Amino acid sequence: MIYPIVGFGHPTLRKTAQPIDKDYPGLEQLVSDMFETMYAADGVGLAAPQIDLSIRVVVIGFRPYDEKTDTYGDVSEEHVLINPEIIEYRGEKKYFNEGCLSIPDIHEDVLRPEAVVVRYNDIDFNEHTEEFTGMLARVAQHEIDHLDGKVFTDRLSNLRRTMLHRRLADIAAGRVATRYRMKQYKRK
Ligand code: NI
């Protein structure tokens, strides 16, 4: 099932999402639906708050890039992070051009550490502690921000945010066209 994606301005994107335990009902179906939703919208990562569920579940999927041959693999590398926590930042901070399915048409360079150590549970609730580098480190940081009520535009300079203010207000008001279905917050 493909879920509509919650847009910037929706209060669920600003909540701190709750951890889940292994008895969370329908987790396997949910994760499968999250991958389907993400791929249908051409995303590389999706956090549960983006489908209006305030729980700490993230899916990530992208084709691996080989720097040596400058080519992308055919099969997507997929990750499911349940209750993820960044326990260490490593390496230098780097800029990378980010976008977000909840913030259509806006792409900005965001400064983040190039590697992170993440502790998380897999879908069977086995605990893992792993170093993420490259694209995975970038997407994981972006998605874990969503679990803490943050979006990537929060990490821009005041000047950049001021320049984007009008476009963000348009997205919050639902004045944005997307190929995928969005769920807008209806103010009373
Ligand atoms: Ni995002």
mmCIF file of N, CA and C and ligand atoms in Angstrom, residues 45 50 99-102 142-143 146 151-152, ligand 1:
data_model
loop_
_atom_site.group_PDB
_atom_site.id
_atom_site.type_symbol
_atom_site.label_atom_id
_atom_site.label_comp_id
_atom_site.label_asym_id
_atom_site.label_seq_id
_atom_site.Cartn_x
_atom_site.Cartn_y
_atom_site.Cartn_z
ATOM 1 N N GLY A 45 15.088 7.500 1.076
ATOM 2 C CA GLY A 45 14.880 7.247 2.499
ATOM 3 C C GLY A 45 13.496 7.724 2.893
ATOM 4 N N GLN A 50 6.828 10.680 8.178
ATOM 5 C CA GLN A 50 6.451 11.185 6.853
ATOM 6 C C GLN A 50 5.200 10.515 6.299
ATOM 7 N N GLY A 99 17.465 16.707 -0.509
ATOM 8 C CA GLY A 99 16.065 17.016 -0.744
ATOM 9 C C GLY A 99 15.255 16.163 0.208
ATOM 10 N N CYS A 100 13.939 16.307 0.165
ATOM 11 C CA CYS A 100 13.089 15.563 1.094
ATOM 12 C C CYS A 100 11.713 15.424 0.459
ATOM 13 N N LEU A 101 11.138 14.222 0.518
ATOM 14 C CA LEU A 101 9.818 14.012 -0.082
ATOM 15 C C LEU A 101 8.757 14.898 0.582
ATOM 16 N N SER A 102 8.994 15.307 1.820
ATOM 17 C CA SER A 102 8.042 16.173 2.530
ATOM 18 C C SER A 102 8.219 17.650 2.163
ATOM 19 N N HIS A 142 19.760 12.229 7.879
ATOM 20 C CA HIS A 142 18.558 12.971 7.445
ATOM 21 C C HIS A 142 17.291 12.317 8.011
ATOM 22 N N GLU A 143 17.219 10.986 7.920
ATOM 23 C CA GLU A 143 16.003 10.281 8.365
ATOM 24 C C GLU A 143 15.877 10.272 9.893
ATOM 25 N N HIS A 146 14.284 13.250 11.143
ATOM 26 C CA HIS A 146 12.813 13.216 11.073
ATOM 27 C C HIS A 146 12.210 12.623 12.349
ATOM 28 N N VAL A 151 13.707 18.756 10.178
ATOM 29 C CA VAL A 151 13.820 18.582 8.726
ATOM 30 C C VAL A 151 15.088 19.283 8.245
ATOM 31 N N PHE A 152 15.532 18.957 7.020
ATOM 32 C CA PHE A 152 16.866 19.421 6.611
ATOM 33 C C PHE A 152 16.964 20.937 6.500
HETATM 34 NI NI NI B 1 13.217 13.912 4.501
#
